Short mmCIF file of C-alpha atoms in Angstrom, two decimals:
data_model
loop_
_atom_site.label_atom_id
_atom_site.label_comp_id
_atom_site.label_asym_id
_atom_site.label_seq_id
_atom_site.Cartn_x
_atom_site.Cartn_y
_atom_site.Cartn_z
CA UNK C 79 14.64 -10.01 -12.87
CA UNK C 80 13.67 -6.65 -12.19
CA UNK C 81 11.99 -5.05 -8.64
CA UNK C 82 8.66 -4.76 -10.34
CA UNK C 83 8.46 -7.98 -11.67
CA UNK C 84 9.69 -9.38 -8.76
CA UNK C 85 6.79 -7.18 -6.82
CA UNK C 86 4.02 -8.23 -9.23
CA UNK C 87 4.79 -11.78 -8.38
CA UNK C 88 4.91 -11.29 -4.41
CA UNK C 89 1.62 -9.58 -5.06
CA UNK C 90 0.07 -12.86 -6.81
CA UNK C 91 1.59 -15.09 -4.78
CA UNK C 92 1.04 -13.72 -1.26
CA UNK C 93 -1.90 -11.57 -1.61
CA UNK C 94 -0.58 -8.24 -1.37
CA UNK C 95 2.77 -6.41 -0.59
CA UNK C 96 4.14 -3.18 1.01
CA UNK C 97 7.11 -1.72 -0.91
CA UNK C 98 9.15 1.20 -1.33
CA UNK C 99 12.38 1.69 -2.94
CA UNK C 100 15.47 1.46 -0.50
CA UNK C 101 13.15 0.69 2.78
CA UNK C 102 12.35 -1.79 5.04
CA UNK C 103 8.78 -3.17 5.33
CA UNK C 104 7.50 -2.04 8.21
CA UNK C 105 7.32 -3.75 11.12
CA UNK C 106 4.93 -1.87 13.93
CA UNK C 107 2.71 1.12 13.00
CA UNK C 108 -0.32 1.55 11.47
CA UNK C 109 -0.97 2.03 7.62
CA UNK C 110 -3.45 4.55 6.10
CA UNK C 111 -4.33 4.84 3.00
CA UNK C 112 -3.80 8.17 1.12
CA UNK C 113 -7.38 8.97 -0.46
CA UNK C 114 -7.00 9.75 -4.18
CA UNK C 115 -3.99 7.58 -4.60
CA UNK C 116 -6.60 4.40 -4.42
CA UNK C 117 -6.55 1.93 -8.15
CA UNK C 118 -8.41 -1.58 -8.86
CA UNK C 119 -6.97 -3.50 -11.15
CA UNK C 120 -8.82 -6.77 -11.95
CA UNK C 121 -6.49 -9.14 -11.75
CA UNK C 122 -6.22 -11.10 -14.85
CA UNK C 123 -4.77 -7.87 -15.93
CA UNK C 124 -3.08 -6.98 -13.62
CA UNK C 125 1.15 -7.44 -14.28
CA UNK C 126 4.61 -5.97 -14.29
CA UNK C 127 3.13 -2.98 -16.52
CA UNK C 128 0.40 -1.90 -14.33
CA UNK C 129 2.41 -1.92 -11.42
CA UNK C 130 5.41 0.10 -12.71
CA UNK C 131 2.81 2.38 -14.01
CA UNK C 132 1.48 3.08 -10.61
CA UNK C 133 4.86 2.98 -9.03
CA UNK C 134 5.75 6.08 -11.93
CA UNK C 135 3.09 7.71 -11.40
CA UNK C 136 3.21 8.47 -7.74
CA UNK C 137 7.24 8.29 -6.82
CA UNK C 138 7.83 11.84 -6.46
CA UNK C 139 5.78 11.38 -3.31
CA UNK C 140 7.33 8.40 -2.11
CA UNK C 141 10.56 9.38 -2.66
CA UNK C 142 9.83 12.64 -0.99
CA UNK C 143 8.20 11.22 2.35
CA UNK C 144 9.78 8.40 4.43
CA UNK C 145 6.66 7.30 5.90
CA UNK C 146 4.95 6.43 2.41
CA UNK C 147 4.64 2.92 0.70
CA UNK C 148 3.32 1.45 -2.10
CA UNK C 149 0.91 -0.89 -0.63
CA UNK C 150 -0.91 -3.34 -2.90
CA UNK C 151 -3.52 -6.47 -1.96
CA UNK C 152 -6.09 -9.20 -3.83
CA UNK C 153 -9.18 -9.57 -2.61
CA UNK C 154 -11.48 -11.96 -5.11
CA UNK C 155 -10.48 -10.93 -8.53
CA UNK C 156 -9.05 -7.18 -7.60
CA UNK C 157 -5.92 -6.26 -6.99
CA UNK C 158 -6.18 -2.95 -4.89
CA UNK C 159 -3.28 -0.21 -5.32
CA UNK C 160 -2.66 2.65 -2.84
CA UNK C 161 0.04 5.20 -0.94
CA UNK C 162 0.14 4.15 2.94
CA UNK C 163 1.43 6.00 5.16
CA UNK C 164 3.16 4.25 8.08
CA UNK C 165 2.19 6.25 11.81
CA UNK C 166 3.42 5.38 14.59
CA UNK C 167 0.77 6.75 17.11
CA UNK C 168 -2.72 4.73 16.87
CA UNK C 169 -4.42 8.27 17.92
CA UNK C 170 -2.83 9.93 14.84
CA UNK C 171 -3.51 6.73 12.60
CA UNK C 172 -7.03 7.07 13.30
CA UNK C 173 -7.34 11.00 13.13
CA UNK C 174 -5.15 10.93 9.73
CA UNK C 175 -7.67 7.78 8.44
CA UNK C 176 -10.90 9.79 8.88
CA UNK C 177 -9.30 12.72 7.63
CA UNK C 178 -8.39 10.84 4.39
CA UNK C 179 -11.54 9.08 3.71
CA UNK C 180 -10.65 5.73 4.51
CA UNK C 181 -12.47 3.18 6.01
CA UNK C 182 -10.12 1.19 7.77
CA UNK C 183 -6.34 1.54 8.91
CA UNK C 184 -4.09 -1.45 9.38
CA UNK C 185 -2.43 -2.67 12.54
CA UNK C 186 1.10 -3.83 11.72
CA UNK C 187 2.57 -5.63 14.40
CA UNK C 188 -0.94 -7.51 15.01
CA UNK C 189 -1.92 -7.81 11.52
CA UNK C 190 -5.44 -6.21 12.97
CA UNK C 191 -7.85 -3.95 10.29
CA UNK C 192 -9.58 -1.61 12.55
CA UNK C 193 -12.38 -0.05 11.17
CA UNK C 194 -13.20 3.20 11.65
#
């Protein structure tokens, strides 16, 4: 079975994943979302196809930054696609998620959303 099937499944199944090619998940941090990068998908469409799309579409920037994942979650009937970028420093997580757009980063290690 390929990575993207694989992916699309852990998606379904768990609610959402973090993934990027050759990395571990990561484990402390804080994720921000990369504004522009943001898809919906509603999720009785949403499959292998859709997600290798995505994953095409924006791997010359994961490939190209360490800190960048494909991060993916369900909430109702939407699956949500973005780039996160793991930051190590709260301060910078939270200067970096206002200066994106976003409207919440994502505590790792405490599985905390802290608005902004």
């Amino acid at each position: 079975m390929n990575a993207t099937v694989t992916l699309t499944q852990e998606i379904r199944i768990n609610g959402g994943a973090t993934y990027a090619p050759g990395r571990s998940v990561p484990m402390a941090g804080y994720m921000v979302s990369l504004h522009g990068s943001e898809r919906t998908i509603p999720l009785d469409a949403f499959g292998s196809a859709e997600l290798d799309n995505y994953i095409q579409e924006y791997a010359y920037r994961v490939d190209a930054d360490a800190r960048l994942f494909y991060g993916a979650w369900v909430d109702g009937e939407t699956v949500y696609l973005d780039l996160s970028m793991n930051v190590a420093d709260r301060a910078e997580a939270l200067l970096i998620g206002e200066f994106e757009s976003q409207l919440a980063i994502y505590d790792v290690a405490n599985g905390d959303v802290i608005t902004l």
